[in-house]
mmCIF file of C-alpha atoms in Angstrom:
data_model
loop_
_atom_site.group_PDB
_atom_site.id
_atom_site.type_symbol
_atom_site.label_atom_id
_atom_site.label_comp_id
_atom_site.label_asym_id
_atom_site.label_seq_id
_atom_site.Cartn_x
_atom_site.Cartn_y
_atom_site.Cartn_z
ATOM 1 C CA MET E 18 31.003 -19.104 -57.419
ATOM 2 C CA LEU E 19 31.210 -15.848 -55.461
ATOM 3 C CA LYS E 20 28.068 -14.593 -57.223
ATOM 4 C CA VAL E 21 26.182 -17.768 -56.258
ATOM 5 C CA ILE E 22 27.154 -17.407 -52.581
ATOM 6 C CA THR E 23 26.192 -13.728 -52.602
ATOM 7 C CA LEU E 24 22.797 -14.494 -54.144
ATOM 8 C CA CYS E 25 22.155 -17.249 -51.579
ATOM 9 C CA LEU E 26 22.963 -14.931 -48.672
ATOM 10 C CA LEU E 27 20.770 -12.202 -50.165
ATOM 11 C CA PHE E 28 17.874 -14.644 -50.595
ATOM 12 C CA ALA E 29 18.222 -15.891 -46.998
ATOM 13 C CA ALA E 30 18.248 -12.344 -45.615
ATOM 14 C CA THR E 31 15.191 -11.419 -47.705
ATOM 15 C CA ALA E 32 13.298 -14.528 -46.584
ATOM 16 C CA GLN E 33 14.097 -13.835 -42.929
ATOM 17 C CA SER E 34 12.903 -10.236 -43.157
ATOM 18 C CA ALA E 35 9.711 -11.393 -44.887
ATOM 19 C CA THR E 36 8.870 -13.829 -42.065
ATOM 20 C CA PRO E 37 6.261 -12.221 -39.789
ATOM 21 C CA LYS E 38 7.639 -11.436 -36.367
ATOM 22 C CA LYS E 39 5.788 -12.860 -33.381
ATOM 23 C CA ILE E 40 3.701 -10.125 -31.810
ATOM 24 C CA GLN E 41 5.085 -9.434 -28.355
ATOM 25 C CA GLU E 42 2.628 -10.129 -25.582
ATOM 26 C CA SER E 43 1.563 -7.046 -23.689
ATOM 27 C CA GLU E 44 -0.149 -6.489 -20.348
ATOM 28 C CA ALA E 45 -1.492 -3.149 -21.526
ATOM 29 C CA GLU E 46 -5.211 -2.660 -20.916
ATOM 30 C CA LEU E 47 -7.540 -0.771 -23.241
ATOM 31 C CA CYS E 48 -9.468 1.788 -21.210
ATOM 32 C CA GLU E 49 -12.828 3.521 -21.423
ATOM 33 C CA SER E 50 -11.227 6.565 -19.835
ATOM 34 C CA THR E 51 -13.949 9.066 -20.739
ATOM 35 C CA ASP E 52 -16.645 6.854 -19.238
ATOM 36 C CA GLU E 53 -14.638 6.517 -16.027
ATOM 37 C CA TYR E 54 -14.086 10.287 -15.877
ATOM 38 C CA VAL E 55 -17.763 11.112 -16.459
ATOM 39 C CA LYS E 56 -18.988 8.546 -13.927
ATOM 40 C CA THR E 57 -16.573 9.816 -11.285
ATOM 41 C CA LEU E 58 -17.414 13.477 -11.827
ATOM 42 C CA LYS E 59 -21.145 12.748 -11.797
ATOM 43 C CA PHE E 60 -20.762 10.772 -8.576
ATOM 44 C CA LEU E 61 -18.808 13.568 -6.874
ATOM 45 C CA ARG E 62 -21.415 16.118 -7.906
ATOM 46 C CA GLU E 63 -24.206 13.994 -6.447
ATOM 47 C CA VAL E 64 -22.596 12.611 -3.302
ATOM 48 C CA ASP E 65 -22.617 15.911 -1.415
ATOM 49 C CA GLU E 66 -22.832 19.473 -2.703
ATOM 50 C CA VAL E 67 -20.352 20.758 -0.138
ATOM 51 C CA TYR E 68 -18.074 17.694 -0.147
ATOM 52 C CA ILE E 69 -15.788 18.885 -2.940
ATOM 53 C CA ARG E 70 -15.604 21.917 -5.225
ATOM 54 C CA GLU E 71 -16.152 21.506 -8.972
ATOM 55 C CA ALA E 72 -12.560 22.294 -9.924
ATOM 56 C CA SER E 73 -11.201 19.786 -7.417
ATOM 57 C CA ALA E 74 -13.775 17.201 -8.489
ATOM 58 C CA ARG E 75 -12.524 17.439 -12.063
ATOM 59 C CA VAL E 76 -8.937 16.882 -10.939
ATOM 60 C CA VAL E 77 -9.988 13.845 -8.905
ATOM 61 C CA ALA E 78 -12.006 12.494 -11.850
ATOM 62 C CA GLU E 79 -8.938 12.707 -14.094
ATOM 63 C CA ARG E 80 -6.843 10.811 -11.564
ATOM 64 C CA VAL E 81 -9.493 8.116 -11.290
ATOM 65 C CA ALA E 82 -9.905 7.875 -15.080
ATOM 66 C CA SER E 83 -6.205 7.070 -15.393
ATOM 67 C CA ALA E 84 -6.836 3.855 -13.422
ATOM 68 C CA CYS E 85 -8.735 2.404 -16.398
ATOM 69 C CA ASN E 86 -11.898 0.305 -16.444
ATOM 70 C CA GLY E 87 -13.874 -0.105 -13.236
ATOM 71 C CA ALA E 88 -11.967 2.670 -11.481
ATOM 72 C CA SER E 89 -14.993 4.892 -10.900
ATOM 73 C CA ALA E 90 -16.866 2.060 -9.161
ATOM 74 C CA ARG E 91 -13.878 1.234 -6.938
ATOM 75 C CA PHE E 92 -13.477 4.910 -6.103
ATOM 76 C CA ALA E 93 -17.164 5.373 -5.259
ATOM 77 C CA LYS E 94 -17.376 2.280 -3.042
ATOM 78 C CA THR E 95 -14.294 3.275 -1.068
ATOM 79 C CA LEU E 96 -15.341 6.909 -0.669
ATOM 80 C CA LEU E 97 -18.856 6.017 0.501
ATOM 81 C CA LEU E 98 -17.396 3.656 3.103
ATOM 82 C CA LEU E 99 -14.992 6.268 4.469
ATOM 83 C CA LYS E 100 -17.575 9.042 4.297
ATOM 84 C CA LYS E 101 -20.000 6.869 6.266
ATOM 85 C CA ILE E 102 -17.573 6.489 9.173
ATOM 86 C CA GLY E 103 -16.851 10.223 9.184
ATOM 87 C CA LEU E 104 -13.267 10.267 7.963
ATOM 88 C CA ASP E 105 -11.812 13.656 7.021
ATOM 89 C CA HIS E 106 -12.843 14.587 3.452
ATOM 90 C CA GLY E 107 -9.341 15.101 2.115
ATOM 91 C CA ARG E 108 -8.001 11.855 3.562
ATOM 92 C CA ALA E 109 -11.059 9.933 2.377
ATOM 93 C CA LEU E 110 -10.620 11.234 -1.179
ATOM 94 C CA GLU E 111 -6.943 10.278 -1.271
ATOM 95 C CA ILE E 112 -7.638 6.743 -0.041
ATOM 96 C CA ALA E 113 -10.521 6.358 -2.498
ATOM 97 C CA VAL E 114 -8.318 7.480 -5.406
ATOM 98 C CA GLU E 115 -5.607 5.076 -4.237
ATOM 99 C CA PHE E 116 -7.970 2.095 -4.284
ATOM 100 C CA SER E 117 -9.427 3.127 -7.633
ATOM 101 C CA HIS E 118 -6.011 2.163 -9.015
ATOM 102 C CA GLU E 119 -6.171 -1.324 -7.475
ATOM 103 C CA SER E 120 -7.983 -4.430 -8.729
ATOM 104 C CA ASP E 121 -11.630 -5.127 -7.923
ATOM 105 C CA ASP E 122 -10.589 -7.921 -5.546
ATOM 106 C CA THR E 123 -8.146 -5.658 -3.722
ATOM 107 C CA GLN E 124 -10.752 -2.935 -3.216
ATOM 108 C CA GLN E 125 -13.381 -5.448 -2.132
ATOM 109 C CA SER E 126 -10.972 -7.084 0.315
ATOM 110 C CA PHE E 127 -10.100 -3.725 1.838
ATOM 111 C CA GLN E 128 -13.752 -2.781 2.237
ATOM 112 C CA GLU E 129 -15.092 -6.054 3.628
ATOM 113 C CA ILE E 130 -12.176 -6.666 5.990
ATOM 114 C CA PHE E 131 -12.244 -3.062 7.196
ATOM 115 C CA GLU E 132 -15.974 -3.274 7.916
ATOM 116 C CA ARG E 133 -15.581 -6.424 10.006
ATOM 117 C CA VAL E 134 -12.631 -5.087 11.948
ATOM 118 C CA TYR E 135 -14.007 -1.570 12.482
ATOM 119 C CA LEU E 136 -17.781 -1.815 12.925
ATOM 120 C CA THR E 137 -19.159 -2.256 16.442
ATOM 121 C CA GLU E 138 -21.253 -5.304 15.485
ATOM 122 C CA PHE E 139 -18.033 -7.137 14.643
ATOM 123 C CA PHE E 140 -14.584 -6.493 16.181
ATOM 124 C CA ASP E 141 -14.958 -2.779 17.001
ATOM 125 C CA PHE E 142 -11.337 -1.679 16.447
ATOM 126 C CA ASP E 143 -10.490 2.012 16.201
ATOM 127 C CA PHE E 144 -10.003 3.502 12.728
ATOM 128 C CA VAL E 145 -6.196 3.470 12.726
ATOM 129 C CA ALA E 146 -5.963 -0.204 13.730
ATOM 130 C CA ALA E 147 -8.786 -1.279 11.398
ATOM 131 C CA PHE E 148 -7.299 0.613 8.453
ATOM 132 C CA LYS E 149 -3.852 -0.878 9.052
ATOM 133 C CA ILE E 150 -5.203 -4.443 9.141
ATOM 134 C CA ALA E 151 -7.471 -3.990 6.115
ATOM 135 C CA TYR E 152 -4.624 -2.368 4.156
ATOM 136 C CA GLU E 153 -2.245 -5.201 5.065
ATOM 137 C CA LEU E 154 -4.736 -7.866 3.965
ATOM 138 C CA SER E 155 -5.619 -6.115 0.702
ATOM 139 C CA LYS E 156 -3.194 -3.762 -1.021
ATOM 140 C CA ASP E 157 -0.086 -4.998 0.800
ATOM 141 C CA TYR E 158 -1.080 -8.661 0.595
ATOM 142 C CA ARG E 159 1.195 -10.778 -1.604
ATOM 143 C CA GLY E 160 -1.115 -13.769 -2.014
ATOM 144 C CA ASP E 161 -4.575 -14.105 -3.539
ATOM 145 C CA ARG E 162 -6.666 -11.120 -2.354
ATOM 146 C CA LYS E 163 -9.979 -12.893 -2.953
ATOM 147 C CA GLN E 164 -8.874 -15.934 -0.995
ATOM 148 C CA VAL E 165 -7.634 -13.989 2.019
ATOM 149 C CA ARG E 166 -10.882 -12.008 2.095
ATOM 150 C CA GLU E 167 -12.979 -15.158 2.072
ATOM 151 C CA ASP E 168 -10.766 -16.825 4.681
ATOM 152 C CA PHE E 169 -10.910 -13.830 7.003
ATOM 153 C CA ILE E 170 -14.700 -13.585 6.792
ATOM 154 C CA LYS E 171 -15.218 -17.320 7.351
ATOM 155 C CA ILE E 172 -12.847 -17.403 10.313
ATOM 156 C CA ALA E 173 -14.366 -14.265 11.829
ATOM 157 C CA ASP E 174 -17.867 -15.738 11.499
ATOM 158 C CA PHE E 175 -16.745 -19.088 12.926
ATOM 159 C CA CYS E 176 -15.060 -17.403 15.854
ATOM 160 C CA THR E 177 -17.875 -14.997 16.725
ATOM 161 C CA LYS E 178 -20.877 -17.241 16.006
ATOM 162 C CA ASP E 179 -19.707 -20.564 17.459
ATOM 163 C CA LYS E 180 -21.262 -20.649 20.924
ATOM 164 C CA HIS E 181 -18.882 -23.374 22.087
ATOM 165 C CA LEU E 182 -15.803 -21.192 21.621
ATOM 166 C CA GLY E 183 -16.822 -18.459 24.023
ATOM 167 C CA LEU E 184 -13.786 -16.329 23.190
ATOM 168 C CA PRO E 185 -13.556 -12.620 24.003
ATOM 169 C CA ILE E 186 -14.004 -10.488 20.875
ATOM 170 C CA ALA E 187 -10.433 -9.157 21.036
ATOM 171 C CA VAL E 188 -8.989 -12.690 21.189
ATOM 172 C CA CYS E 189 -11.274 -13.839 18.383
ATOM 173 C CA ALA E 190 -10.177 -10.901 16.228
ATOM 174 C CA GLN E 191 -6.505 -11.691 16.716
ATOM 175 C CA TYR E 192 -6.992 -15.327 15.712
ATOM 176 C CA ALA E 193 -8.886 -14.242 12.582
ATOM 177 C CA ILE E 194 -6.114 -11.816 11.633
ATOM 178 C CA ASP E 195 -3.285 -14.285 12.305
ATOM 179 C CA LEU E 196 -5.002 -17.050 10.341
ATOM 180 C CA ALA E 197 -5.731 -14.720 7.428
ATOM 181 C CA ARG E 198 -2.026 -13.908 7.267
ATOM 182 C CA MET E 199 -1.343 -17.645 6.788
ATOM 183 C CA SER E 200 -3.818 -17.958 3.914
ATOM 184 C CA GLN E 201 -1.134 -17.079 1.359
ATOM 185 C CA TYR E 202 0.749 -20.287 2.213
ATOM 186 C CA TYR E 203 -2.185 -22.614 1.477
ATOM 187 C CA PRO E 204 -3.304 -23.446 -2.107
ATOM 188 C CA LYS E 205 -6.985 -23.604 -1.161
ATOM 189 C CA GLY E 206 -6.930 -21.260 1.786
ATOM 190 C CA VAL E 207 -6.369 -21.869 5.475
ATOM 191 C CA VAL E 208 -9.975 -22.327 6.666
ATOM 192 C CA GLU E 209 -10.379 -26.044 5.957
ATOM 193 C CA PRO E 210 -6.960 -27.051 7.397
ATOM 194 C CA PHE E 211 -7.733 -24.932 10.470
ATOM 195 C CA LYS E 212 -11.131 -26.532 11.036
ATOM 196 C CA ALA E 213 -9.787 -30.040 10.389
ATOM 197 C CA ILE E 214 -7.070 -29.815 13.029
ATOM 198 C CA TYR E 215 -9.119 -27.836 15.539
ATOM 199 C CA THR E 216 -12.065 -30.257 15.295
ATOM 200 C CA VAL E 217 -9.824 -33.284 15.845
ATOM 201 C CA LEU E 218 -8.111 -31.696 18.830
ATOM 202 C CA ARG E 219 -11.401 -30.661 20.412
ATOM 203 C CA GLU E 220 -13.780 -33.502 19.625
ATOM 204 C CA LYS E 221 -11.920 -36.679 18.714
ATOM 205 C CA LYS E 222 -10.663 -39.138 21.299
ATOM 206 C CA PRO E 223 -8.150 -39.294 22.857
ATOM 207 C CA PHE E 224 -7.634 -35.537 22.359
ATOM 208 C CA GLY E 225 -10.530 -33.555 23.805
ATOM 209 C CA LEU E 226 -8.330 -30.533 24.467
ATOM 210 C CA PRO E 227 -9.738 -27.325 25.988
ATOM 211 C CA VAL E 228 -10.552 -24.549 23.495
ATOM 212 C CA LYS E 229 -7.452 -22.502 24.338
ATOM 213 C CA ASP E 230 -5.073 -25.463 24.030
ATOM 214 C CA ALA E 231 -6.711 -26.715 20.821
ATOM 215 C CA LEU E 232 -6.383 -23.276 19.219
ATOM 216 C CA GLU E 233 -2.753 -22.885 20.286
ATOM 217 C CA VAL E 234 -1.748 -26.284 18.883
ATOM 218 C CA THR E 235 -3.674 -25.633 15.652
ATOM 219 C CA MET E 236 -1.969 -22.276 15.119
ATOM 220 C CA ARG E 237 1.416 -23.806 15.906
ATOM 221 C CA VAL E 238 0.913 -26.516 13.278
ATOM 222 C CA LEU E 239 -0.480 -24.265 10.543
ATOM 223 C CA ARG E 240 2.445 -21.869 10.544
ATOM 224 C CA PHE E 241 4.653 -24.612 9.073
ATOM 225 C CA GLY E 242 2.835 -24.587 5.750
ATOM 226 C CA PRO E 243 0.431 -26.731 3.722
ATOM 227 C CA LYS E 244 2.142 -30.076 4.428
ATOM 228 C CA ALA E 245 2.030 -29.580 8.193
ATOM 229 C CA PRO E 246 -1.640 -30.499 8.861
ATOM 230 C CA ASP E 247 -1.314 -33.892 7.153
ATOM 231 C CA ASN E 248 2.059 -34.608 8.767
ATOM 232 C CA PHE E 249 0.594 -33.714 12.153
ATOM 233 C CA LEU E 250 -2.431 -36.014 11.829
ATOM 234 C CA ARG E 251 -0.472 -38.909 10.316
ATOM 235 C CA GLY E 252 2.272 -38.512 12.894
ATOM 236 C CA TYR E 253 -0.238 -38.651 15.710
ATOM 237 C CA ARG E 254 -1.913 -41.802 14.371
ATOM 238 C CA PHE E 255 1.465 -43.486 13.883
ATOM 239 C CA ALA E 256 2.629 -42.631 17.397
ATOM 240 C CA LEU E 257 -0.536 -44.121 18.938
ATOM 241 C CA ASP E 258 -0.471 -47.273 16.824
ATOM 242 C CA GLU E 259 0.862 -50.442 18.451
ATOM 243 C CA LYS E 260 3.035 -51.006 15.374
ATOM 244 C CA GLY E 261 4.301 -47.437 15.598
ATOM 245 C CA HIS E 262 5.413 -45.971 18.918
ATOM 246 C CA ASP E 263 2.507 -47.354 20.964
ATOM 247 C CA ALA E 264 2.742 -44.044 22.832
ATOM 248 C CA THR E 265 0.462 -42.282 25.290
ATOM 249 C CA ALA E 266 -1.835 -39.548 23.982
ATOM 250 C CA LYS E 267 0.436 -36.858 25.420
ATOM 251 C CA ALA E 268 3.591 -38.351 23.902
ATOM 252 C CA ALA E 269 1.818 -38.878 20.575
ATOM 253 C CA LEU E 270 0.773 -35.229 20.515
ATOM 254 C CA GLY E 271 4.367 -34.138 21.083
ATOM 255 C CA PHE E 272 5.576 -36.402 18.273
ATOM 256 C CA ALA E 273 2.866 -35.130 15.909
ATOM 257 C CA ILE E 274 3.839 -31.516 16.572
ATOM 258 C CA SER E 275 7.475 -32.423 15.936
ATOM 259 C CA MET E 276 6.539 -33.958 12.568
ATOM 260 C CA ALA E 277 4.500 -30.877 11.657
ATOM 261 C CA GLU E 278 7.461 -28.621 12.437
ATOM 262 C CA LYS E 279 9.596 -30.658 10.019
ATOM 263 C CA SER E 280 7.152 -30.042 7.160
ATOM 264 C CA ILE E 281 9.340 -27.302 5.707
ATOM 265 C CA THR E 282 13.075 -26.692 5.721
ATOM 266 C CA GLU E 283 12.821 -23.022 6.638
ATOM 267 C CA LEU E 284 10.252 -20.380 7.541
ATOM 268 C CA PRO E 285 8.235 -18.643 6.281
ATOM 269 C CA PRO E 286 6.628 -21.034 3.780
ATOM 270 C CA PRO E 287 6.572 -19.973 0.108
ATOM 271 C CA ILE E 288 3.685 -17.733 -0.898
ATOM 272 C CA ILE E 289 1.288 -19.454 -3.283
ATOM 273 C CA ASP E 290 -0.209 -17.199 -5.953
ATOM 274 C CA THR E 291 -3.589 -18.899 -6.320
ATOM 275 C CA SER E 292 -4.774 -16.099 -8.616
ATOM 276 C CA LYS E 293 -2.942 -17.946 -11.413
ATOM 277 C CA LYS E 294 -4.328 -21.392 -10.635
ATOM 278 C CA ASP E 295 -6.931 -21.341 -13.427
ATOM 279 C CA LYS E 296 -4.724 -19.777 -16.079
#
């Protein structure tokens, strides 16, 4: 009997060891490191003969190559941007290497947001302020980097190109920045909710609020998260309805804001990682 039990245990152990183990999932990326090194070194040799010495260029190329595929392109785009605005060579190289280690979306967000905040044809901030904002809305951003970039650009264009707004550039810039910061709380971005509320407050009766008041109410509502816009609009309609509160427009607006503020139990709203929405 003892022999039978021993044989059974031995067979079970053998069968278990023979069963293939599930391969552990890994986030490791396979890299064309030599290609990235060669592309970076070639770029540094061509960009400016006096920009960086050969020995230093090789060191930089190695650092970029360690950032895996696409790193040389991210590095080159960032360096050309910073070189164009006349940033100190050493600082420009360090920032370019830093963004070579980020994703394509992060680098693109930094570049496009920086350009709109810094360049004179847009918001015309100084370098320090523009860099801080672009860094916050790219590398430091916890939501979807592509979404915040698109939201910022759309809001900036809406604010600067809409003739009916007539806002000073500095005020327009601040609204664009503040709204972009809210993008991470909205599954599909903050642009459409912003336009929906602002348009109603400005154009629909019985609202017709001035630009400043419409913007202030819109911003106040949006900060309470993705449920707030709908709660605001439904609350307002209910308050006006004869079967609801049958309230005045002013009282209905106050009630609608109150409903919007109850859209979440505590602030800030949860950050929505929309980068995983299609996975």
